[in-house]
Structures are given as structure tokens and as C-alpha cells.
Short mmCIF file of C-alpha atoms in Angstrom, two decimals:
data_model
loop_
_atom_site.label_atom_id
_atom_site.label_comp_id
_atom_site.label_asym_id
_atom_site.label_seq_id
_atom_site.Cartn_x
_atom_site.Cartn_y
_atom_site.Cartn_z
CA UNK Y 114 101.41 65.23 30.98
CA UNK Y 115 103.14 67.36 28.34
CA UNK Y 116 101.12 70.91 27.40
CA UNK Y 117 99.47 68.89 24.12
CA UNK Y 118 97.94 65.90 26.24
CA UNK Y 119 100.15 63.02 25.39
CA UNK Y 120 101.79 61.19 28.12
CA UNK Y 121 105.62 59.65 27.53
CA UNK Y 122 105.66 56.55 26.39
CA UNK Y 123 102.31 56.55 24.33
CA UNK Y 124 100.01 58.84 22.56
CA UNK Y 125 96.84 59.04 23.53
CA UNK Y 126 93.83 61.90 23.82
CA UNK Y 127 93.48 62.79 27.75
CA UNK Y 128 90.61 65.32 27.08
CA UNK Y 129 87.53 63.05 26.70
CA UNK Y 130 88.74 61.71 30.46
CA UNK Y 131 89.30 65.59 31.35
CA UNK Y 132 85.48 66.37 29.92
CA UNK Y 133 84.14 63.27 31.93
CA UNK Y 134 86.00 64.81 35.34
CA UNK Y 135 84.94 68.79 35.02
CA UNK Y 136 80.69 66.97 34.10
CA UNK Y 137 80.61 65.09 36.83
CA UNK Y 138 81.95 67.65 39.34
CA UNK Y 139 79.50 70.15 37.62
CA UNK Y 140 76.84 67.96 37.85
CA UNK Y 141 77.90 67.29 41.88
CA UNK Y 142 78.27 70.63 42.59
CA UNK Y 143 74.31 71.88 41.16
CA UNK Y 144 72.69 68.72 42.65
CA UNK Y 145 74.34 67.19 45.50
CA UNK Y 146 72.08 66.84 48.62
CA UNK Y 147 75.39 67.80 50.54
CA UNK Y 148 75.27 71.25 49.14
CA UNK Y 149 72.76 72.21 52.23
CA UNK Y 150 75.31 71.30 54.12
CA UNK Y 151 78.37 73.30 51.67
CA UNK Y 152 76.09 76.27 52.22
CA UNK Y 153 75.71 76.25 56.07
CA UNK Y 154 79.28 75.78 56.45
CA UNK Y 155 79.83 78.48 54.56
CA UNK Y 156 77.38 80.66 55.91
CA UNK Y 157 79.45 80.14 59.09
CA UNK Y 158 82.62 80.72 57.65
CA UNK Y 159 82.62 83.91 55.42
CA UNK Y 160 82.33 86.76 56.63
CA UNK Y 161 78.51 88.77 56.26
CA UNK Y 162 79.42 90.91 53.39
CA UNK Y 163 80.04 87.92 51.20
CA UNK Y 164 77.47 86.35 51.59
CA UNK Y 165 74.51 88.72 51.54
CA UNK Y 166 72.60 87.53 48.79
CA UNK Y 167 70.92 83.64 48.56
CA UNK Y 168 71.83 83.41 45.21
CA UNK Y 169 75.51 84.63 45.75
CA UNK Y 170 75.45 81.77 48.47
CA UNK Y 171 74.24 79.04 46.22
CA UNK Y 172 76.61 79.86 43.54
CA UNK Y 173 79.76 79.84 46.09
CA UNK Y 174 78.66 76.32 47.70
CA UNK Y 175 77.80 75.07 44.10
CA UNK Y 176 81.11 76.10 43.31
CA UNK Y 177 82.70 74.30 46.35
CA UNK Y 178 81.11 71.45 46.25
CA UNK Y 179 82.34 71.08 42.71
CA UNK Y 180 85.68 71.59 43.26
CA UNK Y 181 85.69 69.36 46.34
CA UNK Y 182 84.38 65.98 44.36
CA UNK Y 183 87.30 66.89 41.75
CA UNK Y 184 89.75 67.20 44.02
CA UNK Y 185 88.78 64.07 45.95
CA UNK Y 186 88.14 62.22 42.84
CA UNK Y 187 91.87 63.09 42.30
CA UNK Y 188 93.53 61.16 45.28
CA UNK Y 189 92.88 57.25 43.75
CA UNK Y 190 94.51 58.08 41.00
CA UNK Y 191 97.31 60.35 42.24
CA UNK Y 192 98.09 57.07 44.56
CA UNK Y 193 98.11 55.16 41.65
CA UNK Y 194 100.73 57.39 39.85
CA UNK Y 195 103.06 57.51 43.03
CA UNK Y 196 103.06 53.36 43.52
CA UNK Y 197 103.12 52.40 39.99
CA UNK Y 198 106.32 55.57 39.79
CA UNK Y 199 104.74 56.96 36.84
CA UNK Y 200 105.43 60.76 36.29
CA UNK Y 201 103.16 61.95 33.84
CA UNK Y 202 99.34 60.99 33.82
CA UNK Y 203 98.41 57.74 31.82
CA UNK Y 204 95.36 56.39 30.56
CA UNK Y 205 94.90 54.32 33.25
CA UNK Y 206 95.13 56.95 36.01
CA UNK Y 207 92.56 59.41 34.11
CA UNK Y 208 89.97 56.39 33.80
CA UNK Y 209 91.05 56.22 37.89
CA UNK Y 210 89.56 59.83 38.35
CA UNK Y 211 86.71 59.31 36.26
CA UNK Y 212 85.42 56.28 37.70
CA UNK Y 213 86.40 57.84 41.28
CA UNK Y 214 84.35 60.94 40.56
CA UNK Y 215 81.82 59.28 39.28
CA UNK Y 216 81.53 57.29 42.58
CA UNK Y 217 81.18 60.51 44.68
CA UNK Y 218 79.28 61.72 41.96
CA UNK Y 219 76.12 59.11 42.08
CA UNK Y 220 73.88 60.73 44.89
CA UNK Y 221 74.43 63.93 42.58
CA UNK Y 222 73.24 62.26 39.63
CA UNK Y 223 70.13 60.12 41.41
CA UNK Y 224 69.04 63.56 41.96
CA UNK Y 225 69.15 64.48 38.84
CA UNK Y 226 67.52 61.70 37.42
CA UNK Y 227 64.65 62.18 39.95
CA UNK Y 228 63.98 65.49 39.22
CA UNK Y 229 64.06 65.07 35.35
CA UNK Y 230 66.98 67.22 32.65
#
């Protein structure tokens, strides 16, 4: 994708799809019920010093688990690119990491509806 967000071959407005990726990975990384689990791991993991405060903990697994759905949201559509041979990012392959991360996303936002905005 070319520094102003238009792919070759087209013009189209990748930032809405960009938006959709970074809200649902937020939204993943505050309410997932794996983030116990982000948090243990990490607990084992970093050294003591890092981790000294709960909150510092919480904001480290949030963090993680964030980046984590992203980056897994990422693959469907990066094997999309690489068997269709397309070298920049197309509509087609954003909607790809949307839908996929809002897949991984859905026990993150069931949470969130049960516990209210």
C-alpha cells in the first residue's frame, strides 16, 4: 500500500478497514477472558522488577493481548495476498482482517455487552 492509502490498480480509502482492525484489538485486549491467562504468562515470564505493580501488569497483558488478535487477525488475509500474488493490500484483503479480527474478537465483545459501555 503506497504511504497515502491507495493500492495500485484502484483508489480506494484503507483507513475505515484500519479503524475497524486497531477497535477490535482494543476492545480484545481490555475485555478478553484470555487476558487472565496473558497475565499469568506474563507474570511467569518477566522478570520481578517489571512487573511489580497490578496495574502495570494489567496494562502489559492488555497490551499483549491486543497486539496478539491483530497480528493473528493478519494471517487470513496475508494468505490471501500471497495466493491471489497481489503486492500491495486491496480492499478485499483489509475486509479479510476485519472480519478475521472480528472473529477472535467476539468472546471480547460478549463481554462487553454483558457488562454494559
Amino acid at each position: 500500500m503506497s504511504a497515502d492509502g491507495n493500492a495500485s490498480g484502484g483508489s480506494f480509502n484503507a483507513q475505515p478497514y484500519i479503524i475497524g482492525v486497531v477497535a477490535l484489538g482494543t476492545i480484545s485486549g481490555i475485555f478478553s477472558p484470555l487476558l487472565i491467562l496473558v497475565r499469568l504468562w506474563l507474570i511467569n515470564f518477566l522478570p520481578a522488577f517489571a512487573i511489580n505493580s497490578p496495574l502495570v501488569a494489567n496494562f502489559i497483558a492488555s497490551l499483549l493481548t491486543s497486539t496478539i488478535v491483530i497480528a493473528v487477525a493478519g494471517v487470513p488475509a496475508a494468505l490471501y495476498e500471497r495466493i491471489t500474488g497481489k503486492s500491495e493490500s486491496t480492499q478485499t484483503s483489509l475486509f479479510i482482517w476485519v472480519a478475521s479480527a472480528a472473529v477472535l474478537s467476539m468472546p471480547a465483545v460478549t463481554a462487553l455487552l454483558r457488562i454494559g459501555f
